[in-house]
Amino acid sequence: MFGDLISDILSEEHKLLRETVRKFVKERIAPVASEIDEKDEFPENLFKEMAGLGFTGILVPEEYGGFGDDLLSAVIVLEEISRESASLALSLLAHSVLCAHPIMRFGNEKQKKKYLPKLASGEIIGGLAITEPDAGSDTASIKTIAKEKTDRFIICGSKIFITNGSIADVLILYAKTSPEKERKGISAFIYETKSPGFSVSKKFEKIGMRGSPTAGLFFENSPCSKENLLGEKDKGFDILVKCFEVERITIAAISTGIAISALEWQIGHSRERKQFGAPIGNFEMIQQKIADDSANLEVIRTYLYLLAKNYDFKKDNRIETATVKLLAGELGVKASLDAIQILGGYGYTKEYPVERYLRDAKLMDIGAGTAEIMRYIIARVLLKKYIF
Ligand SMILES: Cc1cc2nc3c(=O)[nH]c(=O)nc-3n(C[C@H](O)[C@H](O)[C@H](O)COP(=O)(O)OP(=O)(O)OC[C@H]3O[C@@H](n4cnc5c(N)ncnc54)[C@H](O)[C@@H]3O)c2cc1C
């Protein structure tokens, strides 16, 4: 039966988790989702409530106070939250997937014990700082420097478009420790934003994902203890590439969450709205939009759930993760646009959430690697790997 494949992938625990998140989203997020967007203020109270339910501990093993290292659970939580507020899901993703997860995978025991319980409980907020004003898609070209001293690194440089940048206590920060070695001279750090020399340069006014703060950051001779080097010196690019895989899977969950809600609006409105004496759902051009978006959603979402369930961190998953991020990202945008079209004039107003879905969905074509870069990765890996 349609929809059953996903149910087959989920365990009883996953289904229970989905119901718990769904209830919380309906009761606590749905009533304020438009307000979060309108005010563009980070909903700290909701974040704390999510922490109380353990959602900030997704991808953190139980021994460190988390929910468990289960990617499918993370996908479920992020998808459900995104059905009402993609921006809240994005901030949660930056916290858990982009900050806690790299520490869990690449941190030493001391680092894990120091940071993971606090991140899992929401006592501190996390983020990830890669992008710079002159280094976006080309991550290897970052210019931020980390100069090695006896007991510390001194960070100099700037970052841009950092989710949670203005509210984060801890960042996974990428900087060059051996600039002459280019990508092989990048290191990853667990950087505490209370360090001297750190400042937030700018909070960006965005078209979507409002309520999830996006900031520019400055590091002016800012110290970072040697104990906070994540993994080995000059091996940061390997961490970055590996963590992008998990980021792309979870970003896809935000897109499918938006697409589900957009499709629900398409169907609901097509049933109720009458023109020419009949529900508009009777018209084939409306049916085509619903059918295409539903078909794509079913296939992409099933692929996403299977990928999350079977994800093996030790393998090379670049094609699979780029594929799901690309297709889910484009579906989120298309389903939102179709919802606007089906709602007609109503869809073009701010009285309905579908215009917000579109503004939010568009980020997933850009962040964590643009749609063009996803295509580039897929083609490049295939061209190197396979001879047809
Ligand atoms: C709301 C928001 C939140 C973000 N959060 C974070 C975060 O938490 N941490 C972080 O580090 N970054 C974050 N980013 C940054 C994001 O990852 C980058 O914006 C993204 O990687 C693209 O980089 P860019 O903006 O510099 O675009 P560019 O790299 O300058 O790209 C511009 C255009 O050129 C295209 N292009 C570039 N190279 C190629 C190529 N080889 N082939 C074909 N086309 C190409 C791109 O696809 C794009 O269309 C965020 C961005 C936004 C908007």
Coordinates of C-alpha atoms and ligand atoms in Angstrom, one line a residue:
M1 CA 0.0 0.0 0.0
F2 CA 1.0 3.6 -0.6
G3 CA 2.9 5.0 2.4
D4 CA 3.5 1.5 3.9
L5 CA 7.1 1.3 2.8
I6 CA 8.1 4.0 5.3
S7 CA 6.1 2.3 8.1
D8 CA 8.0 -0.9 7.3
I9 CA 11.3 0.9 7.7
L10 CA 10.4 2.3 11.1
S11 CA 10.7 0.4 14.4
E12 CA 8.1 0.6 17.1
E13 CA 10.4 3.1 18.9
H14 CA 10.6 5.2 15.8
K15 CA 6.9 5.3 15.5
L16 CA 6.5 6.2 19.1
L17 CA 9.1 9.0 18.7
R18 CA 7.2 10.3 15.7
E19 CA 4.0 10.5 17.6
T20 CA 5.7 12.3 20.5
V21 CA 7.3 14.9 18.3
R22 CA 4.1 15.3 16.2
K23 CA 2.1 16.0 19.4
F24 CA 4.6 18.5 20.6
V25 CA 4.7 20.2 17.2
K26 CA 1.0 20.4 17.0
E27 CA 0.5 21.8 20.5
R28 CA 3.5 24.0 21.0
I29 CA 5.0 24.9 17.6
A30 CA 2.1 25.2 15.2
P31 CA 0.3 28.0 17.1
V32 CA 3.4 30.2 17.0
A33 CA 5.1 29.2 13.7
S34 CA 3.9 32.3 11.8
E35 CA 4.9 34.6 14.7
I36 CA 8.4 33.1 14.8
D37 CA 8.7 34.0 11.1
E38 CA 7.2 37.4 11.5
K39 CA 9.3 38.5 14.5
D40 CA 12.4 36.8 13.3
E41 CA 13.4 36.1 16.9
F42 CA 14.9 32.8 18.0
P43 CA 12.2 31.1 20.2
E44 CA 14.5 30.3 23.2
N45 CA 11.6 29.0 25.3
L46 CA 10.6 26.4 22.6
F47 CA 14.2 25.3 22.2
K48 CA 14.3 24.7 26.0
E49 CA 11.1 22.8 25.8
M50 CA 12.6 20.7 23.0
A51 CA 15.6 20.1 25.2
G52 CA 13.3 19.0 28.0
L53 CA 12.0 16.3 25.7
G54 CA 15.5 15.2 24.6
F55 CA 15.3 16.5 21.1
T56 CA 18.6 18.5 21.5
G57 CA 20.3 15.2 22.2
I58 CA 19.6 13.6 18.8
L59 CA 22.7 11.9 17.5
V60 CA 24.3 12.0 21.0
P61 CA 24.8 8.5 22.5
E62 CA 22.9 7.8 25.7
E63 CA 26.1 7.5 27.8
Y64 CA 26.6 11.3 27.2
G65 CA 23.1 12.1 28.1
G66 CA 21.6 12.0 24.5
F67 CA 18.9 10.4 22.6
G68 CA 21.2 7.8 21.1
D69 CA 23.3 7.8 17.9
D70 CA 20.5 7.0 15.5
L71 CA 20.3 8.9 12.3
L72 CA 16.8 7.8 11.5
S73 CA 15.5 9.2 14.8
A74 CA 17.2 12.5 13.9
V75 CA 15.5 12.5 10.5
I76 CA 12.1 11.9 12.1
V77 CA 12.5 14.7 14.7
L78 CA 13.7 17.2 12.1
E79 CA 11.0 16.3 9.5
E80 CA 8.2 16.5 12.0
I81 CA 9.3 19.9 13.4
S82 CA 9.8 21.2 9.8
R83 CA 6.2 20.5 9.0
E84 CA 5.3 23.5 11.1
S85 CA 8.6 25.5 11.5
A86 CA 11.6 24.7 9.3
S87 CA 13.5 27.5 10.9
L88 CA 13.3 25.9 14.4
A89 CA 14.4 22.6 12.8
L90 CA 17.3 24.4 11.2
S91 CA 18.6 25.8 14.5
L92 CA 18.2 22.4 16.1
L93 CA 20.1 20.8 13.2
A94 CA 22.9 23.3 13.5
H95 CA 23.1 22.5 17.2
S96 CA 22.9 18.7 17.1
V97 CA 24.0 17.6 13.7
L98 CA 26.6 20.2 12.9
C99 CA 28.1 20.7 16.4
A100 CA 27.4 17.7 18.7
H101 CA 27.7 15.1 16.0
P102 CA 31.3 15.9 14.9
I103 CA 32.4 15.9 18.6
M104 CA 30.7 12.5 19.0
R105 CA 32.5 11.1 15.9
F106 CA 35.9 12.8 16.1
G107 CA 36.3 14.1 19.6
N108 CA 38.5 12.4 22.2
E109 CA 37.0 11.1 25.5
K110 CA 37.8 14.3 27.4
Q111 CA 36.1 16.5 24.7
K112 CA 33.0 14.2 24.6
K113 CA 32.6 14.3 28.4
K114 CA 33.1 18.0 28.5
Y115 CA 30.7 19.1 25.7
L116 CA 28.2 16.4 24.7
P117 CA 26.2 16.3 28.0
K118 CA 25.8 20.0 27.9
L119 CA 24.8 20.1 24.2
A120 CA 22.4 17.2 24.7
S121 CA 20.7 18.9 27.6
G122 CA 20.5 22.2 25.8
E123 CA 22.5 23.9 28.5
I124 CA 24.8 25.2 25.8
I125 CA 24.0 25.9 22.1
G126 CA 26.1 24.8 19.2
G127 CA 26.8 25.7 15.6
L128 CA 29.2 25.2 12.7
A129 CA 31.5 27.8 11.2
I130 CA 32.9 27.0 7.7
T131 CA 31.7 29.6 5.3
E132 CA 33.6 32.8 4.8
P133 CA 32.9 35.9 2.7
D134 CA 35.3 34.6 -0.1
A135 CA 34.8 30.9 0.5
G136 CA 31.4 29.3 0.1
S137 CA 31.1 26.3 -2.2
D138 CA 34.9 26.2 -2.4
T139 CA 35.3 25.3 1.3
A140 CA 39.0 24.5 0.9
S141 CA 39.7 28.1 0.1
I142 CA 38.9 29.4 3.6
K143 CA 41.3 32.1 4.9
T144 CA 40.8 32.0 8.6
I145 CA 44.1 31.1 10.2
A146 CA 44.9 29.2 13.4
K147 CA 48.5 30.0 14.4
E148 CA 50.0 27.4 16.7
K149 CA 51.6 28.6 20.0
T150 CA 52.9 26.6 22.9
D151 CA 49.6 25.8 24.6
R152 CA 47.0 27.2 22.2
F153 CA 46.0 28.3 18.7
I154 CA 45.4 31.9 17.9
I155 CA 42.4 32.3 15.5
C156 CA 42.3 35.2 13.0
G157 CA 39.6 35.6 10.4
S158 CA 35.9 35.9 9.7
K159 CA 32.9 33.7 9.0
I160 CA 29.6 34.4 7.3
F161 CA 26.1 33.0 7.3
I162 CA 26.5 31.0 10.4
T163 CA 23.3 29.4 11.8
N164 CA 23.0 30.1 15.5
G165 CA 26.2 32.2 15.2
S166 CA 24.8 35.0 17.5
I167 CA 23.5 32.6 20.1
A168 CA 26.1 29.7 20.1
D169 CA 28.3 28.9 23.0
V170 CA 30.3 26.4 21.1
L171 CA 31.2 26.2 17.4
I172 CA 32.9 23.6 15.3
L173 CA 35.3 26.0 13.6
Y174 CA 37.4 25.3 10.5
A175 CA 40.7 27.2 10.1
K176 CA 44.0 26.8 8.3
T177 CA 46.8 25.6 10.4
S178 CA 49.2 25.1 7.4
P179 CA 47.9 27.5 4.8
E180 CA 50.6 26.5 2.3
K181 CA 49.1 23.0 2.2
E182 CA 45.6 24.3 1.1
R183 CA 42.9 21.7 1.9
K184 CA 45.5 19.5 3.6
G185 CA 46.3 22.3 5.9
I186 CA 42.8 22.8 7.4
S187 CA 42.0 21.8 11.1
A188 CA 38.8 21.6 13.0
F189 CA 38.3 23.1 16.5
I190 CA 35.8 23.1 19.2
Y191 CA 35.7 26.8 19.7
E192 CA 34.1 28.5 22.7
T193 CA 32.5 31.9 21.8
K194 CA 33.3 33.3 25.2
S195 CA 36.9 33.5 24.1
P196 CA 38.4 37.0 23.9
G197 CA 38.6 38.4 20.4
F198 CA 35.3 36.8 19.3
S199 CA 32.5 39.0 18.1
V200 CA 29.3 38.8 16.0
S201 CA 29.7 41.1 13.1
K202 CA 26.2 41.0 11.8
K203 CA 22.8 39.4 12.1
F204 CA 21.4 38.8 8.6
E205 CA 17.9 39.8 7.6
K206 CA 16.7 36.8 5.5
I207 CA 13.8 36.0 3.2
G208 CA 13.2 32.7 5.0
M209 CA 14.3 30.6 7.9
R210 CA 13.4 33.6 10.0
G211 CA 13.7 32.9 13.7
S212 CA 16.8 30.8 13.1
P213 CA 19.6 33.4 13.6
T214 CA 22.2 33.7 10.9
A215 CA 25.3 35.7 11.7
G216 CA 28.7 36.9 10.5
L217 CA 31.5 36.3 13.0
F218 CA 34.9 37.8 13.7
F219 CA 37.9 36.2 15.3
E220 CA 40.6 38.8 16.2
N221 CA 43.6 37.0 17.7
S222 CA 41.2 34.8 19.5
P223 CA 42.7 32.0 21.6
C224 CA 41.6 28.4 21.3
S225 CA 43.1 25.8 23.7
K226 CA 45.1 23.0 22.1
E227 CA 42.9 20.6 24.0
N228 CA 40.1 21.8 21.7
L229 CA 41.7 20.7 18.5
L230 CA 39.1 18.2 17.0
G231 CA 40.9 15.2 15.5
E232 CA 44.4 15.7 14.2
K233 CA 46.0 18.9 13.1
D234 CA 45.7 19.4 9.3
K235 CA 43.2 16.6 9.0
G236 CA 40.1 18.9 9.4
F237 CA 39.0 18.6 5.7
D238 CA 38.4 14.9 6.1
I239 CA 36.1 15.7 9.1
L240 CA 34.3 18.3 7.1
V241 CA 33.7 16.1 4.1
K242 CA 32.5 13.2 6.3
C243 CA 30.2 15.4 8.4
F244 CA 28.7 16.9 5.3
E245 CA 27.2 13.5 4.6
V246 CA 25.1 13.5 7.7
E247 CA 24.3 17.1 7.4
R248 CA 22.9 16.5 3.9
I249 CA 20.7 13.6 5.0
T250 CA 19.2 15.7 7.8
I251 CA 18.8 18.8 5.7
A252 CA 16.8 16.6 3.3
A253 CA 14.5 15.8 6.2
I254 CA 13.7 19.5 6.6
S255 CA 12.8 19.6 2.9
T256 CA 10.5 16.5 3.1
G257 CA 8.8 18.1 6.2
I258 CA 8.0 21.2 4.2
A259 CA 6.9 19.2 1.2
I260 CA 4.5 17.1 3.3
S261 CA 2.8 20.3 4.6
A262 CA 2.7 21.9 1.2
L263 CA 1.1 18.8 -0.3
E264 CA -1.4 18.7 2.6
W265 CA -2.4 22.3 1.7
Q266 CA -2.7 21.4 -2.0
I267 CA -5.0 18.5 -1.3
G268 CA -7.1 20.3 1.4
H269 CA -7.7 23.3 -0.7
S270 CA -8.4 21.3 -3.9
R271 CA -11.1 19.5 -2.1
E272 CA -12.8 22.6 -0.7
R273 CA -12.4 25.3 -3.3
K274 CA -15.1 25.3 -5.9
Q275 CA -14.9 27.0 -9.3
F276 CA -17.0 26.4 -12.4
G277 CA -19.4 24.5 -10.1
A278 CA -16.9 21.8 -9.0
P279 CA -14.0 21.4 -6.6
I280 CA -10.8 22.5 -8.3
G281 CA -9.4 19.0 -7.5
N282 CA -11.6 17.8 -10.3
F283 CA -9.4 19.6 -12.8
E284 CA -6.6 17.6 -14.4
M285 CA -4.1 20.4 -14.3
I286 CA -4.5 20.6 -10.5
Q287 CA -4.4 16.8 -10.2
Q288 CA -1.1 16.7 -12.1
K289 CA 0.6 19.0 -9.5
I290 CA -0.8 16.8 -6.6
A291 CA 0.2 13.6 -8.3
D292 CA 3.7 14.7 -9.3
D293 CA 4.5 16.1 -5.9
S294 CA 3.1 13.1 -4.1
A295 CA 4.9 10.6 -6.3
N296 CA 8.2 12.4 -5.8
L297 CA 7.7 12.8 -2.1
E298 CA 6.9 9.1 -1.6
V299 CA 10.1 8.0 -3.5
I300 CA 12.4 10.6 -2.1
R301 CA 11.2 10.2 1.5
T302 CA 11.5 6.4 1.3
Y303 CA 15.0 6.7 0.0
L304 CA 15.8 9.2 2.7
Y305 CA 14.5 6.9 5.5
L306 CA 16.4 3.9 4.0
L307 CA 19.6 5.9 3.7
A308 CA 19.3 7.1 7.3
K309 CA 18.6 3.7 8.6
N310 CA 21.4 2.0 6.7
Y311 CA 23.9 4.8 6.9
D312 CA 27.4 3.5 7.5
F313 CA 29.8 6.3 8.6
K314 CA 32.8 4.2 7.5
K315 CA 31.7 4.0 3.8
D316 CA 31.9 6.7 1.1
N317 CA 28.3 8.0 0.9
R318 CA 28.9 11.1 -1.1
I319 CA 26.7 10.2 -4.0
E320 CA 23.8 8.9 -1.9
T321 CA 23.8 12.0 0.4
A322 CA 24.2 14.5 -2.5
T323 CA 21.3 12.7 -4.3
V324 CA 18.9 12.9 -1.4
K325 CA 19.8 16.5 -0.5
L326 CA 19.4 17.6 -4.2
L327 CA 16.1 15.9 -4.9
A328 CA 14.5 16.7 -1.5
G329 CA 15.6 20.3 -1.8
E330 CA 14.1 20.8 -5.2
L331 CA 10.9 19.0 -4.2
G332 CA 10.5 21.3 -1.2
V333 CA 10.6 24.3 -3.4
K334 CA 8.3 22.8 -6.1
A335 CA 5.7 21.5 -3.7
S336 CA 5.6 24.9 -2.0
L337 CA 5.3 26.7 -5.4
D338 CA 2.5 24.3 -6.4
A339 CA 0.7 24.9 -3.1
I340 CA 0.8 28.7 -3.8
Q341 CA -0.5 28.1 -7.3
I342 CA -3.4 25.8 -6.1
L343 CA -4.4 28.4 -3.4
G344 CA -4.4 31.0 -6.1
G345 CA -4.7 34.6 -4.8
Y346 CA -4.9 33.2 -1.2
G347 CA -1.6 31.5 -1.7
Y348 CA 0.0 34.8 -2.6
T349 CA -1.0 36.3 0.7
K350 CA 0.6 36.1 4.1
E351 CA -2.7 34.7 5.6
Y352 CA -1.6 31.2 4.6
P353 CA 1.7 29.5 5.5
V354 CA 2.5 28.3 2.0
E355 CA 4.4 31.4 1.1
R356 CA 6.6 30.8 4.2
Y357 CA 7.1 27.2 3.1
L358 CA 8.6 28.5 -0.2
R359 CA 10.9 31.0 1.5
D360 CA 12.1 28.4 3.9
A361 CA 12.4 25.6 1.4
K362 CA 14.7 27.6 -0.9
L363 CA 17.5 27.5 1.6
M364 CA 17.9 23.8 1.1
D365 CA 18.9 24.4 -2.5
I366 CA 21.7 26.6 -1.1
G367 CA 23.0 25.7 2.4
A368 CA 25.2 22.6 3.0
G369 CA 26.2 22.7 -0.6
T370 CA 24.1 24.2 -3.4
A371 CA 22.1 22.2 -5.9
E372 CA 24.8 22.8 -8.5
I373 CA 27.4 21.5 -6.1
M374 CA 25.3 18.4 -5.4
R375 CA 25.1 17.7 -9.2
Y376 CA 28.9 18.4 -9.5
I377 CA 29.7 15.9 -6.7
I378 CA 27.4 13.2 -8.2
A379 CA 28.8 13.6 -11.7
R380 CA 32.4 13.9 -10.5
V381 CA 32.3 10.8 -8.3
L382 CA 30.6 8.8 -11.1
L383 CA 33.0 9.9 -13.8
K384 CA 36.0 8.9 -11.6
K385 CA 34.5 5.6 -10.3
Y386 CA 32.5 4.0 -13.1
I387 CA 33.3 3.0 -16.7
F388 CA 30.0 2.2 -18.4
Ligands
LIG1 C1 20.4 30.8 6.0 C2 21.8 30.2 5.8 C3 22.4 29.4 6.8 C4 23.7 29.0 6.7 N1 24.2 28.3 7.7 C5 25.6 28.0 7.6 C6 26.2 27.4 8.8 O1 25.6 27.2 9.8 N2 27.6 27.2 8.7 C7 28.3 27.5 7.6 O2 29.5 27.3 7.5 N3 27.7 28.0 6.4 C8 26.3 28.2 6.5 N4 25.7 28.8 5.4 C9 26.5 29.0 4.1 C10 26.1 28.1 3.0 O3 26.6 26.8 3.2 C11 26.7 28.8 1.7 O4 25.9 29.9 1.4 C12 26.6 27.8 0.5 O5 27.6 26.8 0.7 C13 27.0 28.5 -0.8 O6 28.1 29.4 -0.7 P1 28.0 30.9 -1.2 O7 26.8 31.5 -0.6 O8 29.3 31.5 -1.0 O9 27.8 30.8 -2.8 P2 28.9 30.6 -3.9 O10 29.8 29.4 -3.6 O11 29.5 31.9 -4.2 O12 28.0 30.2 -5.1 C14 27.3 31.1 -5.9 C15 26.6 30.3 -7.1 O13 27.7 29.7 -7.9 C16 27.4 28.3 -8.0 N5 28.7 27.6 -8.1 C17 29.7 27.7 -7.3 N6 30.7 26.8 -7.6 C18 30.2 26.1 -8.6 C19 30.6 25.0 -9.4 N7 31.8 24.4 -9.2 N8 29.8 24.5 -10.4 C20 28.6 25.1 -10.6 N9 28.1 26.1 -9.9 C21 28.9 26.6 -8.9 C22 26.6 28.0 -6.8 O14 25.9 26.8 -6.9 C23 25.7 29.2 -6.6 O15 24.6 29.1 -7.4 C24 24.4 29.2 5.5 C25 23.8 30.0 4.5 C26 22.5 30.5 4.6 C27 21.9 31.3 3.5

